[in-house]
Amino acid sequence: MREIREIALRRPDDMHVHLRQGPQLAGYVADLAASFARALIMPNTIPPIATPEGLAAYRDAILAAVAPSGGGLTPLMTFKIQPGMDRERIRALKAAGAVAGKYYPVGVTTNSEDGIAESESVMGAIAAMEEEGLVLCLHGEEPGAEVLERERAFLPRLAELGRRFPSLRIVLEHVSSSDGVEAVLGLPDRVAATVTVHHLLYTLDDLLGGGLDPHLFCKPVVKSARDRAALQRVILEGNPRFFFGSDSAPHPKASKEGRAGAAGVYSAPVSLALLAGFFEERGRLEQLGPFVSRFGAEFYGLPANEGRLLLRREAWRVPSEIHGVVPLAAGRVLSWRAATENPPH
Ligand code: DOR
Ligand code: ZN
């Protein structure tokens, strides 16, 4: 059999990404735009994206950074759901371009100190989102539960939200456990999950089984081989309710290497290369395209992207730092590379 040298994909979507703000934004945008046509932009900035004006300004800042990168990234905007948001605000956020709202339980991850402590306090906002056809994105971890149990402890809330809002589309973001996978499979088709590269490929042993790797520390934390196997199973089967969302979340090297290191894995520069390797090893390369270019768009009701992205077989070493951030798989030699006319580094 002839070795495949090139994979042509419909330009992919990243349905969960953090781009940050300020001077860092341009570099992170360039890395993402090198491979992705659209991305769902998370709102956990400071201050959070929670008003129509804030949302529009953030989108404009991203678009201003996209132009010089030459990539052509369309940001799909989200807002942070906050207690007391009324119907008017939800309508205005939609009119400003929001496609989804993000539910952060209090204290479970980066910049979630202002998250939701009392779920009842946001039921009005969620009802309005259902009415407006906005997607509910869940950081599905229960505050107060043990760190490895937080996702499982949140799952009853997922089921309850599904029951209470019968036409709401819900995404369990960065699903990380076999229980999370099972919960989604047991709910109607309007409930889906994003899957990251790191939860698909790594386990707790990679994080702390040998030397501690702070650059693989994220929330929810990567889990057991059994949990990873459950994720791999649904992805290799090509279940359309499990689509790609990188949760690429850059933090400067210094804020990850020390006590109280920040949670977040910077995967944007390597995610497609790692995914191509994964699907190829399993003999399922044909599932890569649907996972990154089709299922997410279909769930969100977006048209398929125009244009192609080429992945070439090429040995390359992942840099040890990009924009002052240590990327996922730093220093490793990968065998697939996204071909861009305008290399960002
Ligand atoms: O590890 C994470 N980092 N998980 C999140 O949910 C947020 C993210 C971030 O913003 O750094
Ligand atoms: Zn995230």
Tab-separated table of C-alpha atoms and ligand atoms in Angstrom:
chain	number	residue	atom	x	y	z
A	1	MET	CA	0.000	0.000	0.000
A	2	ARG	CA	1.351	3.436	-0.890
A	3	GLU	CA	2.062	5.723	1.996
A	4	ILE	CA	-0.254	8.701	2.232
A	5	ARG	CA	1.796	11.905	1.952
A	6	GLU	CA	-0.928	14.488	2.126
A	7	ILE	CA	-4.366	14.876	3.705
A	8	ALA	CA	-6.760	17.456	2.293
A	9	LEU	CA	-9.390	18.567	4.804
A	10	ARG	CA	-12.282	20.931	4.473
A	11	ARG	CA	-11.010	23.849	6.566
A	12	PRO	CA	-11.653	22.848	10.178
A	13	ASP	CA	-13.467	24.468	13.106
A	14	ASP	CA	-12.226	24.637	16.690
A	15	MET	CA	-15.370	24.701	18.788
A	16	HIS	CA	-13.706	25.785	22.071
A	17	VAL	CA	-10.673	28.028	22.350
A	18	HIS	CA	-9.183	30.759	24.572
A	19	LEU	CA	-7.536	33.682	22.791
A	20	ARG	CA	-6.936	36.022	25.756
A	21	GLN	CA	-6.612	39.794	25.370
A	22	GLY	CA	-4.093	42.567	24.932
A	23	PRO	CA	-0.648	42.176	23.382
A	24	GLN	CA	-0.790	38.359	23.501
A	25	LEU	CA	-3.876	38.147	21.334
A	26	ALA	CA	-2.204	38.594	17.925
A	27	GLY	CA	0.185	35.664	18.304
A	28	TYR	CA	-2.488	33.314	19.604
A	29	VAL	CA	-4.815	34.315	16.768
A	30	ALA	CA	-2.073	33.693	14.183
A	31	ASP	CA	-1.420	30.187	15.532
A	32	LEU	CA	-5.110	29.348	15.385
A	33	ALA	CA	-5.788	30.956	12.003
A	34	ALA	CA	-2.983	28.885	10.491
A	35	SER	CA	-5.230	25.832	10.685
A	36	PHE	CA	-8.825	26.795	11.493
A	37	ALA	CA	-11.518	28.640	9.567
A	38	ARG	CA	-13.773	29.287	12.557
A	39	ALA	CA	-13.425	29.072	16.297
A	40	LEU	CA	-15.782	29.353	19.256
A	41	ILE	CA	-14.138	31.960	21.478
A	42	MET	CA	-14.396	31.466	25.234
A	43	PRO	CA	-15.445	34.485	27.335
A	44	ASN	CA	-13.338	34.032	30.512
A	45	THR	CA	-11.435	37.246	29.985
A	46	ILE	CA	-11.045	40.004	32.590
A	47	PRO	CA	-13.552	41.557	32.646
A	48	PRO	CA	-15.636	38.687	31.284
A	49	ILE	CA	-17.493	38.927	27.984
A	50	ALA	CA	-21.003	39.555	29.329
A	51	THR	CA	-22.372	42.642	27.574
A	52	PRO	CA	-23.175	43.289	23.905
A	53	GLU	CA	-20.593	46.100	23.824
A	54	GLY	CA	-17.905	43.917	25.393
A	55	LEU	CA	-18.670	41.098	22.995
A	56	ALA	CA	-18.518	43.338	19.923
A	57	ALA	CA	-15.276	44.958	21.084
A	58	TYR	CA	-13.667	41.563	21.696
A	59	ARG	CA	-14.747	40.317	18.273
A	60	ASP	CA	-13.309	43.467	16.673
A	61	ALA	CA	-10.014	43.002	18.488
A	62	ILE	CA	-9.829	39.399	17.259
A	63	LEU	CA	-10.689	40.414	13.704
A	64	ALA	CA	-8.064	43.148	13.783
A	65	ALA	CA	-5.516	40.491	14.768
A	66	VAL	CA	-6.724	38.085	12.079
A	67	ALA	CA	-6.007	40.394	9.146
A	68	PRO	CA	-2.175	40.443	9.426
A	69	SER	CA	-2.063	36.693	10.135
A	70	GLY	CA	-3.304	36.094	6.591
A	71	GLY	CA	-5.341	33.118	7.765
A	72	GLY	CA	-8.922	34.334	7.688
A	73	LEU	CA	-10.376	33.163	10.996
A	74	THR	CA	-14.037	33.788	11.775
A	75	PRO	CA	-14.586	34.133	15.527
A	76	LEU	CA	-17.843	32.656	16.828
A	77	MET	CA	-18.576	34.630	19.952
A	78	THR	CA	-19.805	33.499	23.364
A	79	PHE	CA	-20.674	35.266	26.598
A	80	LYS	CA	-20.252	34.278	30.217
A	81	ILE	CA	-23.592	33.501	31.842
A	82	GLN	CA	-24.014	35.572	34.989
A	83	PRO	CA	-26.665	35.617	37.699
A	84	GLY	CA	-29.459	37.997	36.972
A	85	MET	CA	-28.913	38.288	33.218
A	86	ASP	CA	-32.373	39.041	31.925
A	87	ARG	CA	-34.134	38.278	28.658
A	88	GLU	CA	-33.288	41.706	27.265
A	89	ARG	CA	-29.590	41.161	27.846
A	90	ILE	CA	-29.680	37.704	26.256
A	91	ARG	CA	-31.479	39.123	23.213
A	92	ALA	CA	-28.978	41.954	22.952
A	93	LEU	CA	-26.043	39.532	23.209
A	94	LYS	CA	-27.540	37.470	20.410
A	95	ALA	CA	-28.092	40.594	18.311
A	96	ALA	CA	-24.411	41.491	18.884
A	97	GLY	CA	-23.404	38.128	17.404
A	98	ALA	CA	-23.297	35.578	20.244
A	99	VAL	CA	-23.933	31.982	19.231
A	100	ALA	CA	-23.562	30.484	22.702
A	101	GLY	CA	-23.346	31.259	26.404
A	102	LYS	CA	-20.842	29.612	28.724
A	103	TYR	CA	-21.732	28.288	32.163
A	104	TYR	CA	-18.758	28.325	34.550
A	105	PRO	CA	-19.398	26.907	38.031
A	106	VAL	CA	-17.648	29.097	40.593
A	107	GLY	CA	-13.938	28.536	41.091
A	108	VAL	CA	-13.470	25.470	38.902
A	109	THR	CA	-10.989	26.946	36.440
A	110	THR	CA	-9.077	29.998	35.183
A	111	ASN	CA	-10.950	33.262	35.846
A	112	SER	CA	-14.063	31.606	37.231
A	113	GLU	CA	-14.065	33.300	40.638
A	114	ASP	CA	-17.147	35.140	39.350
A	115	GLY	CA	-18.737	31.850	38.248
A	116	ILE	CA	-22.098	30.406	39.185
A	117	ALA	CA	-22.567	29.411	42.832
A	118	GLU	CA	-26.338	28.905	42.737
A	119	SER	CA	-27.604	27.323	39.545
A	120	GLU	CA	-31.109	28.697	40.131
A	121	SER	CA	-29.688	32.209	39.722
A	122	VAL	CA	-29.140	31.623	35.999
A	123	MET	CA	-32.260	29.624	35.094
A	124	GLY	CA	-33.964	32.734	33.714
A	125	ALA	CA	-30.967	33.447	31.489
A	126	ILE	CA	-30.877	29.848	30.282
A	127	ALA	CA	-34.619	29.888	29.544
A	128	ALA	CA	-34.036	32.996	27.425
A	129	MET	CA	-31.137	31.283	25.646
A	130	GLU	CA	-33.394	28.351	24.825
A	131	GLU	CA	-35.988	30.722	23.406
A	132	GLU	CA	-33.380	32.560	21.336
A	133	GLY	CA	-31.816	29.360	19.981
A	134	LEU	CA	-28.450	29.982	21.656
A	135	VAL	CA	-26.274	27.017	22.618
A	136	LEU	CA	-25.471	26.372	26.297
A	137	CYS	CA	-21.780	25.464	26.748
A	138	LEU	CA	-21.030	23.832	30.090
A	139	HIS	CA	-17.809	23.679	31.998
A	140	GLY	CA	-19.055	20.466	33.573
A	141	GLU	CA	-17.281	20.295	36.914
A	142	GLU	CA	-18.898	20.465	40.334
A	143	PRO	CA	-17.191	22.807	42.802
A	144	GLY	CA	-16.400	21.134	46.105
A	145	ALA	CA	-16.135	17.615	44.709
A	146	GLU	CA	-12.722	15.932	44.661
A	147	VAL	CA	-10.721	16.975	41.657
A	148	LEU	CA	-10.953	13.656	39.795
A	149	GLU	CA	-14.673	13.372	40.602
A	150	ARG	CA	-15.749	16.861	39.607
A	151	GLU	CA	-16.993	15.970	36.155
A	152	ARG	CA	-18.927	12.937	37.362
A	153	ALA	CA	-20.451	14.966	40.202
A	154	PHE	CA	-21.685	17.561	37.687
A	155	LEU	CA	-23.485	15.074	35.428
A	156	PRO	CA	-26.814	15.148	37.314
A	157	ARG	CA	-26.932	18.878	36.532
A	158	LEU	CA	-26.402	18.141	32.847
A	159	ALA	CA	-29.322	15.695	32.878
A	160	GLU	CA	-31.476	18.173	34.797
A	161	LEU	CA	-30.743	20.994	32.338
A	162	GLY	CA	-31.620	18.646	29.494
A	163	ARG	CA	-34.958	17.814	31.102
A	164	ARG	CA	-35.850	21.317	32.163
A	165	PHE	CA	-35.152	22.953	28.772
A	166	PRO	CA	-36.517	20.534	26.181
A	167	SER	CA	-35.371	22.404	23.077
A	168	LEU	CA	-32.059	23.775	24.372
A	169	ARG	CA	-28.864	22.633	22.628
A	170	ILE	CA	-26.232	21.803	25.248
A	171	VAL	CA	-22.508	21.041	24.917
A	172	LEU	CA	-20.592	19.313	27.697
A	173	GLU	CA	-17.262	20.992	27.031
A	174	HIS	CA	-13.941	19.114	27.100
A	175	VAL	CA	-15.501	15.839	28.212
A	176	SER	CA	-12.821	13.964	30.148
A	177	SER	CA	-14.329	10.840	31.691
A	178	SER	CA	-16.081	7.641	30.667
A	179	ASP	CA	-19.008	8.729	32.860
A	180	GLY	CA	-19.215	11.995	30.922
A	181	VAL	CA	-19.254	10.128	27.621
A	182	GLU	CA	-21.973	7.771	28.874
A	183	ALA	CA	-24.077	10.657	30.176
A	184	VAL	CA	-24.028	12.408	26.792
A	185	LEU	CA	-24.823	9.172	24.959
A	186	GLY	CA	-27.821	8.696	27.244
A	187	LEU	CA	-29.303	12.115	26.456
A	188	PRO	CA	-31.097	13.308	23.307
A	189	ASP	CA	-29.214	14.366	20.157
A	190	ARG	CA	-29.405	18.042	21.078
A	191	VAL	CA	-26.838	17.287	23.800
A	192	ALA	CA	-23.265	16.967	22.529
A	193	ALA	CA	-19.679	17.212	23.784
A	194	THR	CA	-16.420	18.723	22.663
A	195	VAL	CA	-13.273	16.617	22.877
A	196	THR	CA	-9.765	18.058	23.190
A	197	VAL	CA	-6.550	16.597	21.820
A	198	HIS	CA	-5.066	16.331	25.297
A	199	HIS	CA	-7.974	14.406	26.818
A	200	LEU	CA	-7.982	12.122	23.790
A	201	LEU	CA	-4.263	11.296	23.924
A	202	TYR	CA	-2.937	11.787	27.469
A	203	THR	CA	-3.607	10.468	30.974
A	204	LEU	CA	-2.763	11.347	34.574
A	205	ASP	CA	0.393	9.284	34.194
A	206	ASP	CA	1.647	11.705	31.552
A	207	LEU	CA	0.849	14.610	33.868
A	208	LEU	CA	2.371	13.260	37.091
A	209	GLY	CA	3.336	9.610	36.721
A	210	GLY	CA	6.975	10.573	36.087
A	211	GLY	CA	8.319	14.102	36.418
A	212	LEU	CA	5.483	16.581	36.910
A	213	ASP	CA	4.519	18.262	33.631
A	214	PRO	CA	2.775	21.538	34.456
A	215	HIS	CA	2.181	22.175	30.762
A	216	LEU	CA	-0.258	19.274	30.691
A	217	PHE	CA	-2.166	20.600	33.696
A	218	CYS	CA	-5.656	21.746	32.791
A	219	LYS	CA	-9.232	21.672	34.064
A	220	PRO	CA	-10.758	19.203	33.903
A	221	VAL	CA	-7.548	17.261	34.522
A	222	VAL	CA	-6.624	14.439	32.164
A	223	LYS	CA	-7.800	11.169	33.682
A	224	SER	CA	-7.283	7.403	33.595
A	225	ALA	CA	-6.464	5.154	30.660
A	226	ARG	CA	-10.016	3.814	30.959
A	227	ASP	CA	-11.487	7.304	30.636
A	228	ARG	CA	-9.251	8.043	27.663
A	229	ALA	CA	-10.322	4.765	26.032
A	230	ALA	CA	-13.991	5.783	26.316
A	231	LEU	CA	-13.232	9.060	24.526
A	232	GLN	CA	-11.197	7.305	21.850
A	233	ARG	CA	-13.988	4.822	21.253
A	234	VAL	CA	-16.668	7.407	20.452
A	235	ILE	CA	-14.271	9.431	18.325
A	236	LEU	CA	-13.052	6.445	16.292
A	237	GLU	CA	-16.649	5.340	15.778
A	238	GLY	CA	-17.324	8.763	14.317
A	239	ASN	CA	-20.188	9.676	16.638
A	240	PRO	CA	-21.312	13.120	15.357
A	241	ARG	CA	-22.214	14.317	18.863
A	242	PHE	CA	-18.535	14.324	19.862
A	243	PHE	CA	-16.690	17.012	17.940
A	244	PHE	CA	-13.410	18.855	18.174
A	245	GLY	CA	-12.940	21.731	20.610
A	246	SER	CA	-9.281	22.154	21.545
A	247	ASP	CA	-9.670	24.100	24.796
A	248	SER	CA	-6.327	25.532	23.719
A	249	ALA	CA	-5.602	27.818	26.684
A	250	PRO	CA	-2.225	29.577	26.624
A	251	HIS	CA	-0.568	30.812	29.807
A	252	PRO	CA	2.919	32.334	29.905
A	253	LYS	CA	5.561	29.759	30.898
A	254	ALA	CA	6.270	31.437	34.239
A	255	SER	CA	2.665	31.297	35.397
A	256	LYS	CA	2.532	27.548	34.863
A	257	GLU	CA	5.854	26.628	36.424
A	258	GLY	CA	5.537	27.185	40.141
A	259	ARG	CA	3.099	26.914	42.993
A	260	ALA	CA	-0.564	27.350	42.086
A	261	GLY	CA	0.349	26.960	38.437
A	262	ALA	CA	-2.334	28.045	35.981
A	263	ALA	CA	-4.575	25.442	34.333
A	264	GLY	CA	-4.500	25.308	30.540
A	265	VAL	CA	-2.813	23.445	27.676
A	266	TYR	CA	-1.601	25.355	24.618
A	267	SER	CA	-2.509	22.982	21.829
A	268	ALA	CA	-3.437	25.253	18.904
A	269	PRO	CA	-0.019	24.941	17.188
A	270	VAL	CA	-0.069	21.120	17.264
A	271	SER	CA	-3.645	19.914	17.526
A	272	LEU	CA	-4.203	18.883	13.904
A	273	ALA	CA	-0.790	17.234	13.606
A	274	LEU	CA	-1.443	15.181	16.753
A	275	LEU	CA	-4.958	14.264	15.639
A	276	ALA	CA	-3.765	13.156	12.191
A	277	GLY	CA	-1.183	10.906	13.888
A	278	PHE	CA	-3.826	9.454	16.200
A	279	PHE	CA	-6.326	8.646	13.450
A	280	GLU	CA	-3.601	7.266	11.189
A	281	GLU	CA	-2.230	4.942	13.876
A	282	ARG	CA	-5.720	3.570	14.415
A	283	GLY	CA	-6.317	3.102	10.690
A	284	ARG	CA	-9.180	5.614	10.754
A	285	LEU	CA	-7.800	8.627	8.908
A	286	GLU	CA	-11.159	9.003	7.185
A	287	GLN	CA	-12.664	10.019	10.545
A	288	LEU	CA	-10.379	13.039	10.974
A	289	GLY	CA	-12.310	15.266	8.563
A	290	PRO	CA	-15.760	14.729	10.091
A	291	PHE	CA	-14.377	15.214	13.629
A	292	VAL	CA	-12.700	18.561	12.928
A	293	SER	CA	-14.614	19.947	9.945
A	294	ARG	CA	-18.164	18.662	9.989
A	295	PHE	CA	-19.755	17.519	13.243
A	296	GLY	CA	-19.299	20.770	15.143
A	297	ALA	CA	-20.599	22.899	12.285
A	298	GLU	CA	-23.631	20.642	11.927
A	299	PHE	CA	-24.441	20.802	15.622
A	300	TYR	CA	-24.192	24.606	15.609
A	301	GLY	CA	-26.189	24.845	12.364
A	302	LEU	CA	-23.321	26.501	10.482
A	303	PRO	CA	-22.611	26.085	6.762
A	304	ALA	CA	-19.659	23.911	5.803
A	305	ASN	CA	-16.461	25.926	5.391
A	306	GLU	CA	-15.165	26.750	1.935
A	307	GLY	CA	-11.592	25.920	1.081
A	308	ARG	CA	-9.119	23.268	2.097
A	309	LEU	CA	-6.372	22.771	4.588
A	310	LEU	CA	-3.488	20.500	3.631
A	311	LEU	CA	-1.669	18.347	6.120
A	312	ARG	CA	1.675	17.101	4.795
A	313	ARG	CA	3.741	14.227	6.035
A	314	GLU	CA	6.798	16.022	7.308
A	315	ALA	CA	8.931	15.388	10.374
A	316	TRP	CA	9.141	18.567	12.447
A	317	ARG	CA	10.100	19.326	15.991
A	318	VAL	CA	7.561	21.222	18.095
A	319	PRO	CA	9.294	24.371	19.424
A	320	SER	CA	10.019	24.485	23.136
A	321	GLU	CA	8.253	27.857	23.365
A	322	ILE	CA	5.851	29.811	21.179
A	323	HIS	CA	5.040	33.420	22.161
A	324	GLY	CA	6.484	32.662	25.606
A	325	VAL	CA	4.154	29.671	26.077
A	326	VAL	CA	5.231	26.027	26.215
A	327	PRO	CA	2.982	24.246	23.710
A	328	LEU	CA	1.609	20.738	24.016
A	329	ALA	CA	4.161	18.154	22.804
A	330	ALA	CA	7.023	20.688	23.047
A	331	GLY	CA	10.270	19.165	21.814
A	332	ARG	CA	8.593	16.134	20.238
A	333	VAL	CA	9.006	15.263	16.575
A	334	LEU	CA	5.623	14.953	14.875
A	335	SER	CA	5.004	13.465	11.475
A	336	TRP	CA	2.165	15.633	10.131
A	337	ARG	CA	2.221	19.356	9.569
A	338	ALA	CA	-0.450	21.819	8.511
A	339	ALA	CA	0.669	23.521	5.307
A	340	THR	CA	0.068	27.257	5.284
A	341	GLU	CA	1.217	29.837	2.780
A	342	ASN	CA	2.062	32.117	5.630
A	343	PRO	CA	3.875	30.241	8.403
A	344	PRO	CA	3.055	32.010	11.647
A	345	HIS	CA	6.376	31.309	13.407
B	1	DOR	O1	-7.448	24.257	31.766
B	1	DOR	C1	-8.236	25.130	31.501
B	1	DOR	N1	-7.839	26.374	31.139
B	1	DOR	N2	-9.552	24.869	31.593
B	1	DOR	C2	-10.467	25.835	31.456
B	1	DOR	O2	-11.617	25.537	31.588
B	1	DOR	C3	-10.056	27.243	31.225
B	1	DOR	C4	-8.743	27.345	30.644
B	1	DOR	C5	-8.141	28.731	30.679
B	1	DOR	O3	-8.831	29.691	30.393
B	1	DOR	O4	-6.936	28.839	30.960
B	2	ZN	ZN	-11.888	26.222	27.998
